[in-house]
GROMACS .gro file of N, CA and C in nm:
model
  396
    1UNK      N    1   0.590   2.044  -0.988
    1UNK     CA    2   0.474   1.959  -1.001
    1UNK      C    3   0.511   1.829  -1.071
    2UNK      N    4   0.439   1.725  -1.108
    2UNK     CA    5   0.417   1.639  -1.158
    2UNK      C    6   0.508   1.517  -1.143
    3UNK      N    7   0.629   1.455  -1.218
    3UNK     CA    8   0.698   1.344  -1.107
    3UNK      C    9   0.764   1.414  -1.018
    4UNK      N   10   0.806   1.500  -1.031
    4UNK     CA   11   0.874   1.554  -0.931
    4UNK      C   12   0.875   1.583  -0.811
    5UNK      N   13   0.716   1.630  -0.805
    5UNK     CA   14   0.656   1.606  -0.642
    5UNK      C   15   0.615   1.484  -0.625
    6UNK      N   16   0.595   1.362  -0.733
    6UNK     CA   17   0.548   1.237  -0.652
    6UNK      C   18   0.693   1.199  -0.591
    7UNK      N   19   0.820   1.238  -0.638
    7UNK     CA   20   0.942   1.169  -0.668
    7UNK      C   21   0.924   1.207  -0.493
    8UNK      N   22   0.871   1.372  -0.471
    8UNK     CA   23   0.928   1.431  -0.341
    8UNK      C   24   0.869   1.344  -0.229
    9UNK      N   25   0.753   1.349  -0.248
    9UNK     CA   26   0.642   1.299  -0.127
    9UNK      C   27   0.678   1.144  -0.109
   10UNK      N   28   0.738   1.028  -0.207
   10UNK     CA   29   0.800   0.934  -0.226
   10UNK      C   30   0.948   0.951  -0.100
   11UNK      N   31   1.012   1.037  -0.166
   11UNK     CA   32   1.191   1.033  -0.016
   11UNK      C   33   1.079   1.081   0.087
   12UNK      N   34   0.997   1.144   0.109
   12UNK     CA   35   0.929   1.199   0.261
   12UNK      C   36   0.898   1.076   0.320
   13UNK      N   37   0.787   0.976   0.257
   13UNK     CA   38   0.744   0.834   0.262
   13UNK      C   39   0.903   0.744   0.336
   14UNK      N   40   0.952   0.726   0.242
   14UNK     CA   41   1.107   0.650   0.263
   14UNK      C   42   1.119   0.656   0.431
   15UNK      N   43   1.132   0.853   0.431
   15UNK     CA   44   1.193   0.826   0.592
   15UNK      C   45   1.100   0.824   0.658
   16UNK      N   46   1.033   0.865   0.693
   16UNK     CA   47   0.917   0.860   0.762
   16UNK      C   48   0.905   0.691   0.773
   17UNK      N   49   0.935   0.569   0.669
   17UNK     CA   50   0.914   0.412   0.703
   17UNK      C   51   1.025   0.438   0.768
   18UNK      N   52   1.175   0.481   0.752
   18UNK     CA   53   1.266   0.417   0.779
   18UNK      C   54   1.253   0.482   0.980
   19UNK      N   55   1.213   0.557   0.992
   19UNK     CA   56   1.200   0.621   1.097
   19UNK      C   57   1.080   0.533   1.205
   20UNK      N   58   1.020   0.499   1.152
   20UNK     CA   59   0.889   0.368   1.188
   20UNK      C   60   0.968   0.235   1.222
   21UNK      N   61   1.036   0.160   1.091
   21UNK     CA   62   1.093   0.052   1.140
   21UNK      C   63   1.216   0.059   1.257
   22UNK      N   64   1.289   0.165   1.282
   22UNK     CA   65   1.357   0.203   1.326
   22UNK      C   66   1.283   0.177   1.466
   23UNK      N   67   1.196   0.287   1.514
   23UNK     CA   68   1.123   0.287   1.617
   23UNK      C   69   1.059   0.115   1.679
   24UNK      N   70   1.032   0.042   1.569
   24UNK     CA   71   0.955  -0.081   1.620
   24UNK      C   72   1.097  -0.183   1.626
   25UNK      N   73   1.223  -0.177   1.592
   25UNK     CA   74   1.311  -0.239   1.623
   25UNK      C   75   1.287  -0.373   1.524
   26UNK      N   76   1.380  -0.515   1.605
   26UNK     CA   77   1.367  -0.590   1.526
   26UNK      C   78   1.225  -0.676   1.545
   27UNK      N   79   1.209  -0.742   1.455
   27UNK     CA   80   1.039  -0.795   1.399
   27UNK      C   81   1.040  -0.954   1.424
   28UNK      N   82   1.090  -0.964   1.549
   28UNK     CA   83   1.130  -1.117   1.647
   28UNK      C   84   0.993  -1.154   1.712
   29UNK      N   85   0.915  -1.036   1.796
   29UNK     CA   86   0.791  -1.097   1.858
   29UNK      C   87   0.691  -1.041   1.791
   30UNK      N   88   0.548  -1.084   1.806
   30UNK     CA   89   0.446  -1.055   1.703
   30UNK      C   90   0.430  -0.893   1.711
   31UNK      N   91   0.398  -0.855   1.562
   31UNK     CA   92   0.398  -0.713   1.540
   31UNK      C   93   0.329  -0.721   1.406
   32UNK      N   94   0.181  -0.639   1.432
   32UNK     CA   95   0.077  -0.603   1.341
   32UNK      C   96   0.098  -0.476   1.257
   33UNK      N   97   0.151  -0.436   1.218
   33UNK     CA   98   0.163  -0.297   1.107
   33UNK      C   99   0.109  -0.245   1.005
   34UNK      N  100  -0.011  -0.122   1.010
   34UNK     CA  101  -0.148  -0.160   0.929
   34UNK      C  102  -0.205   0.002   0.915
   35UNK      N  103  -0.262   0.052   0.786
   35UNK     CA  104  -0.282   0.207   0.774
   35UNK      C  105  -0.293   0.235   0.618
   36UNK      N  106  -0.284   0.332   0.628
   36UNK     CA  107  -0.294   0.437   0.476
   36UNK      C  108  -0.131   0.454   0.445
   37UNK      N  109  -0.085   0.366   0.390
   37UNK     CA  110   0.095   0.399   0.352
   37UNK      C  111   0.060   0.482   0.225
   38UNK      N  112  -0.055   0.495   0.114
   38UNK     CA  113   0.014   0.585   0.072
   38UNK      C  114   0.115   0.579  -0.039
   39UNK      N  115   0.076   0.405  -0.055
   39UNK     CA  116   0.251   0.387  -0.139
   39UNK      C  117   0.172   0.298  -0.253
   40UNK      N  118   0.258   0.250  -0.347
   40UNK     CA  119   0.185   0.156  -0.393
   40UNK      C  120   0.283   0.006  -0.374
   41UNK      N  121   0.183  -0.107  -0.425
   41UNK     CA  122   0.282  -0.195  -0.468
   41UNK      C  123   0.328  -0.238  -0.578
   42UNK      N  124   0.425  -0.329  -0.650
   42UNK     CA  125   0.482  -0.340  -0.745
   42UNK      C  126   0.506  -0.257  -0.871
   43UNK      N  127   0.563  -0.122  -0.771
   43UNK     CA  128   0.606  -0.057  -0.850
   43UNK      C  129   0.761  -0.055  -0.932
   44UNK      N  130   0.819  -0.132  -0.874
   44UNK     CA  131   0.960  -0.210  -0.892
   44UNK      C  132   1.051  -0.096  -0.900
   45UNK      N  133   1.033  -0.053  -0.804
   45UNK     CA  134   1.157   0.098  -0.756
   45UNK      C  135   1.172   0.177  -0.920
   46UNK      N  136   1.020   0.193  -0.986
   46UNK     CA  137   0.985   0.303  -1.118
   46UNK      C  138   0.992   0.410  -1.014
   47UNK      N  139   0.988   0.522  -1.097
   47UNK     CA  140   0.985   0.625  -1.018
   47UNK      C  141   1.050   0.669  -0.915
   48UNK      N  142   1.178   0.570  -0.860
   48UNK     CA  143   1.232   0.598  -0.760
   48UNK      C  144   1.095   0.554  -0.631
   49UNK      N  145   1.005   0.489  -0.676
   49UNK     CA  146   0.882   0.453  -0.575
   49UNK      C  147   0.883   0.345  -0.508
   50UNK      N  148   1.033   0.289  -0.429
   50UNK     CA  149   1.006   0.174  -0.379
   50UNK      C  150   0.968   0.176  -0.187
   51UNK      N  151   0.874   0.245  -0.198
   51UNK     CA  152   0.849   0.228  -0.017
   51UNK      C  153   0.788   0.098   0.018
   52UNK      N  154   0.724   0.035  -0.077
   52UNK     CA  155   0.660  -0.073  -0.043
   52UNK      C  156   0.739  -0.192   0.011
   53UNK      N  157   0.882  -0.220  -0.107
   53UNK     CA  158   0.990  -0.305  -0.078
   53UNK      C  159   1.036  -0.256   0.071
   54UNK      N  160   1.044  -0.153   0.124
   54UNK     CA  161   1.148  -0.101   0.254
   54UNK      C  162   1.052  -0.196   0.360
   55UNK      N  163   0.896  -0.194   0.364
   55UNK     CA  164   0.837  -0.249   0.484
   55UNK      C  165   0.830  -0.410   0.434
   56UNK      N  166   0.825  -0.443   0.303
   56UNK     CA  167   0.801  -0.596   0.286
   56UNK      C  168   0.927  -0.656   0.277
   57UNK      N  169   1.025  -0.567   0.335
   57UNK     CA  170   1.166  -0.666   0.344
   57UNK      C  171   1.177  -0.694   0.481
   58UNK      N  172   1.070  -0.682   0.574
   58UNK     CA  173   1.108  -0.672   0.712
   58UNK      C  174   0.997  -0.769   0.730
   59UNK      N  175   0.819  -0.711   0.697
   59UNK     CA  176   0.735  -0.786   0.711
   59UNK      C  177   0.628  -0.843   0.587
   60UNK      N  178   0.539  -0.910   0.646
   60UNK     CA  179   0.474  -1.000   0.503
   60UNK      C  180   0.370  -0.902   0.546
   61UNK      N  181   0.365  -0.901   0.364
   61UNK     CA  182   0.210  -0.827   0.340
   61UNK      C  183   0.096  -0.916   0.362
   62UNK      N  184   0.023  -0.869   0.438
   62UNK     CA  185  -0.131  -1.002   0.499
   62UNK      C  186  -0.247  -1.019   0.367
   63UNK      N  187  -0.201  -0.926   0.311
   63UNK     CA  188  -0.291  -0.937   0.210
   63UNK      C  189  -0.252  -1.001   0.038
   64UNK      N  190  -0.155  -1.076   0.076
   64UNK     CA  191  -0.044  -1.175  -0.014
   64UNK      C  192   0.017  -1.126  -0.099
   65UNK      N  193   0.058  -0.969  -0.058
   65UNK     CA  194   0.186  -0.922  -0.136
   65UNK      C  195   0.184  -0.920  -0.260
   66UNK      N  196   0.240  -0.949  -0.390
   66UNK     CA  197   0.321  -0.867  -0.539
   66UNK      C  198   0.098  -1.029  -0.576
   67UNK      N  199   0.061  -1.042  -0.513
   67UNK     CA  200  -0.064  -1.167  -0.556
   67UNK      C  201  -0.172  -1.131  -0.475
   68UNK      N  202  -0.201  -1.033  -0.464
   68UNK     CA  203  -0.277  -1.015  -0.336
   68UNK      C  204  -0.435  -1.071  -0.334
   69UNK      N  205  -0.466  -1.105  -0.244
   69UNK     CA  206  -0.639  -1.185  -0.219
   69UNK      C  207  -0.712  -1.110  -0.222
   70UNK      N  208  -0.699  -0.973  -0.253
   70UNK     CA  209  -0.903  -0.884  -0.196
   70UNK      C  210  -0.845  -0.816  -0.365
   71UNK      N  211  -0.960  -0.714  -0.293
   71UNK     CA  212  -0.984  -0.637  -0.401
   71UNK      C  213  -0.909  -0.499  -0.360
   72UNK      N  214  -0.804  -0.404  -0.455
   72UNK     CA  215  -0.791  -0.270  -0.385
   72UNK      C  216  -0.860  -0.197  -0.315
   73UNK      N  217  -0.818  -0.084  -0.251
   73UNK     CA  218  -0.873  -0.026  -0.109
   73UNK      C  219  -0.898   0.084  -0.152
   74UNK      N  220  -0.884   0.178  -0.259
   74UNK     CA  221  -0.920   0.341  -0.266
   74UNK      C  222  -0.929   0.316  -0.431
   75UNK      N  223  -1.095   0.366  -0.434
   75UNK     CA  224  -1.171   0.389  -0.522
   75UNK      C  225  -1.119   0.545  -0.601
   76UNK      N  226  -1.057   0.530  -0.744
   76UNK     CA  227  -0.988   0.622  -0.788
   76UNK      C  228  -1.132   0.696  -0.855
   77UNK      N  229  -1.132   0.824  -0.809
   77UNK     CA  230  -1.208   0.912  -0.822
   77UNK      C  231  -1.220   0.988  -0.974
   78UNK      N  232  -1.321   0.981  -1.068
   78UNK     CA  233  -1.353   0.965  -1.225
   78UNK      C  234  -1.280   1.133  -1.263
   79UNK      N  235  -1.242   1.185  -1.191
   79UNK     CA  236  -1.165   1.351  -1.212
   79UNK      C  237  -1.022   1.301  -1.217
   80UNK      N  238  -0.961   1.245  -1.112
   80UNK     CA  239  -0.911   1.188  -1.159
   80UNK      C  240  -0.827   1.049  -1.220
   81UNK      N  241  -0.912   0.959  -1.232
   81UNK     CA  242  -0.911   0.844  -1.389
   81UNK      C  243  -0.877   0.971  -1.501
   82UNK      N  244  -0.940   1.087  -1.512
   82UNK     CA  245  -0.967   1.115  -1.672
   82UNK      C  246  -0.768   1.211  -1.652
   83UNK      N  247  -0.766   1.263  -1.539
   83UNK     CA  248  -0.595   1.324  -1.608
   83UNK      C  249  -0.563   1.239  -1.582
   84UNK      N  250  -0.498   1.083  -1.562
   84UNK     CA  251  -0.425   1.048  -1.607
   84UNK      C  252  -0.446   0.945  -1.710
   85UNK      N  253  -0.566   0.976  -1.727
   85UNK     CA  254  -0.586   0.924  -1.893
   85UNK      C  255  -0.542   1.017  -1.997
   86UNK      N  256  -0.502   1.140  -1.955
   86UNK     CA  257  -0.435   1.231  -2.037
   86UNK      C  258  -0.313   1.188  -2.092
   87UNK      N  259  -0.244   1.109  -2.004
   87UNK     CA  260  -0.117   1.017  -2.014
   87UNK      C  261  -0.090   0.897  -2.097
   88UNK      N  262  -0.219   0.847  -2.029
   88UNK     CA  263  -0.220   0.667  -2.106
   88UNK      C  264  -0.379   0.644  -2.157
   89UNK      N  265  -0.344   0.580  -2.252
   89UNK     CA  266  -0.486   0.489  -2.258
   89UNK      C  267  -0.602   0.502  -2.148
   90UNK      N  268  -0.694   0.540  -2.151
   90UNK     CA  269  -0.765   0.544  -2.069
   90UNK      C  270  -0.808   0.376  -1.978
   91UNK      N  271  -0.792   0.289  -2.042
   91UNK     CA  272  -0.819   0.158  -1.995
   91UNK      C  273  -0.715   0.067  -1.967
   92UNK      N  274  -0.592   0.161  -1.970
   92UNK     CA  275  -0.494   0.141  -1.835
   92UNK      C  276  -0.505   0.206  -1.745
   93UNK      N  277  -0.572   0.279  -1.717
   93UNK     CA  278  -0.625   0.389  -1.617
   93UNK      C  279  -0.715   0.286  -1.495
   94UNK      N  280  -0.663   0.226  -1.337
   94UNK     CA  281  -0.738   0.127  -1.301
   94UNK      C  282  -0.842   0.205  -1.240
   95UNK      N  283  -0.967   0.103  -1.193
   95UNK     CA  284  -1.067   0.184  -1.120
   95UNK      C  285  -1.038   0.200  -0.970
   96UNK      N  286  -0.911   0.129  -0.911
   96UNK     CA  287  -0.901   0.139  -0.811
   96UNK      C  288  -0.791   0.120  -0.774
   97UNK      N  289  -0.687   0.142  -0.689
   97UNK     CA  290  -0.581   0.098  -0.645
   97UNK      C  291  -0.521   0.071  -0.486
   98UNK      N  292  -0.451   0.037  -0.432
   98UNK     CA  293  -0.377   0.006  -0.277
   98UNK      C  294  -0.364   0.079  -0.222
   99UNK      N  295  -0.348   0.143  -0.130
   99UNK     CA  296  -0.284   0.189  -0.033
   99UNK      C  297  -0.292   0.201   0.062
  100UNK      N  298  -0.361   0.091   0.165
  100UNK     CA  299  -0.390   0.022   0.293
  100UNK      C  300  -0.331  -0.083   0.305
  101UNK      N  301  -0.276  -0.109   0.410
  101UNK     CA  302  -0.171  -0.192   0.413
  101UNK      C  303  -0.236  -0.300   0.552
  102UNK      N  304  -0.170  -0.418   0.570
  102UNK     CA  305  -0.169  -0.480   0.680
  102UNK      C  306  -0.032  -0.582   0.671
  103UNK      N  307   0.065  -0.503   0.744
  103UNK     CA  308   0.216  -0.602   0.768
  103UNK      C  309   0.235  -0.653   0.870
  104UNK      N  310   0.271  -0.784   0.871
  104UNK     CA  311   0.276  -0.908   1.006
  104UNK      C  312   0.410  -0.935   0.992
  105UNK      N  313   0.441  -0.972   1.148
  105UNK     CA  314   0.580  -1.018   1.161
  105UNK      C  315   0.592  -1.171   1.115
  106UNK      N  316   0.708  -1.214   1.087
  106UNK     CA  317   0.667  -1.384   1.117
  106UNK      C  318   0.599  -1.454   1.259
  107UNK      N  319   0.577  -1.399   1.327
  107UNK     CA  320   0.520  -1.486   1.463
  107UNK      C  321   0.357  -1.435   1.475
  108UNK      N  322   0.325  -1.372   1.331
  108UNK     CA  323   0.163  -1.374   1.355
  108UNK      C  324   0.121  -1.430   1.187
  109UNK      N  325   0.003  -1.520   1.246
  109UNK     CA  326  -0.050  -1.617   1.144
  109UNK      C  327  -0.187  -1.530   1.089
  110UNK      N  328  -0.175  -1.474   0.952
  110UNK     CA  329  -0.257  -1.451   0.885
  110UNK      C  330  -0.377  -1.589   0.874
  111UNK      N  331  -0.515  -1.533   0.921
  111UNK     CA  332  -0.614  -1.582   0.873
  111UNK      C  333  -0.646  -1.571   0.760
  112UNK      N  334  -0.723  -1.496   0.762
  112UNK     CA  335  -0.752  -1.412   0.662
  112UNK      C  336  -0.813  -1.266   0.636
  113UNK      N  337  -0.772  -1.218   0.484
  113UNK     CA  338  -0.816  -1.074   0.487
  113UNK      C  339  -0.892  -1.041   0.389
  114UNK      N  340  -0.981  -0.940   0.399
  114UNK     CA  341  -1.084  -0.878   0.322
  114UNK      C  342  -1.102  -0.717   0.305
  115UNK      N  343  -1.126  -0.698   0.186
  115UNK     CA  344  -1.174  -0.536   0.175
  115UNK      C  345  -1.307  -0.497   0.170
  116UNK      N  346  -1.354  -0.420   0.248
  116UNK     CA  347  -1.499  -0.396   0.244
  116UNK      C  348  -1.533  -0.280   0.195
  117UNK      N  349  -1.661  -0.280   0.105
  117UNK     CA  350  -1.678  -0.176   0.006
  117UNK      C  351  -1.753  -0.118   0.082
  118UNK      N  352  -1.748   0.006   0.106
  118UNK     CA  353  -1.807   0.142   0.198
  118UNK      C  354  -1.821   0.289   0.186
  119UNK      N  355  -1.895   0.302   0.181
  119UNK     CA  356  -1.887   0.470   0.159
  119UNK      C  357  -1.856   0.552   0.292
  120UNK      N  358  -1.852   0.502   0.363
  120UNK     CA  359  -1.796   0.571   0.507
  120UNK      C  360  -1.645   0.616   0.522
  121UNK      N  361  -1.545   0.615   0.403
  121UNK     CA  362  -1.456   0.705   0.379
  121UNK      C  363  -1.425   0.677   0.222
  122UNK      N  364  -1.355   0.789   0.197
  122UNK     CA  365  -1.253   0.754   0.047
  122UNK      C  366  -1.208   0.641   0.037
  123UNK      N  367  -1.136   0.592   0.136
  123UNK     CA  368  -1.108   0.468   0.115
  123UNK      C  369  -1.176   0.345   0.197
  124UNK      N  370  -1.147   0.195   0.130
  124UNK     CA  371  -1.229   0.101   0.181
  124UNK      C  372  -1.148   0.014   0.283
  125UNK      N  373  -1.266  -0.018   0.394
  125UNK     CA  374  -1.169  -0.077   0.469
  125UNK      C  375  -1.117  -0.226   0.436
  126UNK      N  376  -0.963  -0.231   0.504
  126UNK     CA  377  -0.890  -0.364   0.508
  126UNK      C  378  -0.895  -0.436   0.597
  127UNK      N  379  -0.951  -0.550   0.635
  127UNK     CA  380  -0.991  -0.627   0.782
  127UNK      C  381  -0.930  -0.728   0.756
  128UNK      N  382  -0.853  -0.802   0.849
  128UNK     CA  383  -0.807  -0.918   0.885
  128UNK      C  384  -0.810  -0.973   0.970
  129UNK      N  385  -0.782  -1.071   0.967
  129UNK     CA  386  -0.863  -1.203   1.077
  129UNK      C  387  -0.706  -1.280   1.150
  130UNK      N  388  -0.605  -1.228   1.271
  130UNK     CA  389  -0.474  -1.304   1.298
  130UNK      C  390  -0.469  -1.386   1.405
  131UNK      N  391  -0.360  -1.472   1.415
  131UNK     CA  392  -0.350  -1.578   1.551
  131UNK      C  393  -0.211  -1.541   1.587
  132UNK      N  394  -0.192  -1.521   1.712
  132UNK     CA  395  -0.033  -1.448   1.817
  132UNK      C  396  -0.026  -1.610   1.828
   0.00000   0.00000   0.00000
């Protein structure tokens, strides 16, 4: 339990991208790449947690990367905020965090993007607006 399975589900993540970018080849003509990764960002390869770096070394995050424009996408649920306030400070504990993604190749022009607050799943959706 505890880092150890994030450490695990983290190498599962890894290949599972590396197995994805693999599949989509090189990132020459426009290519939209967009979902529940599951990962976070700027975690600065802590934890051995760098899946985020593996897809943003290939493509740009639409949602402006390590600065991002919206608001996070999955509303952290007050069961648990409170264990891992067992850990830290409770008010480092955020109310929400990432893990919807939208990655563009260079040959697609981010408009723009937004998160919409919804109760129609756990998490909120990520919409963006692109030009091919």
């Amino acid at each position: 339990g505890g880092m150890q399975s994030v450490r695990q589900r983290g190498q599962s993540r890894r290949a599972e991208l590396a197995d994805l970018l693999t599949w989509l080849g090189e990132a020459k003509r426009p290519r939209i790449l967009l979902g529940d990764f599951n990962m976070l960002r700027g975690t600065m390869g802590f934890y051995d947690l760098d899946e985020y770096d593996l897809v943003s070394d290939v493509y740009s995050d639409a949602d402006g990367g390590w600065l991002p424009t919206n608001s996070d996408t999955f509303p952290l649920p007050d069961a648990t905020r409170k264990k891992i306030g067992e850990r830290l400070p409770i008010w480092l504990v955020p109310r929400s965090i990432t893990l919807d993604y939208i990655f563009v190749s260079d040959a697609v022009k981010v408009l723009d993007t937004d998160v919409i607050k919804s109760d129609a799943s756990d998490h909120w959706p990520l919409v963006g607006r692109f030009r091919l």
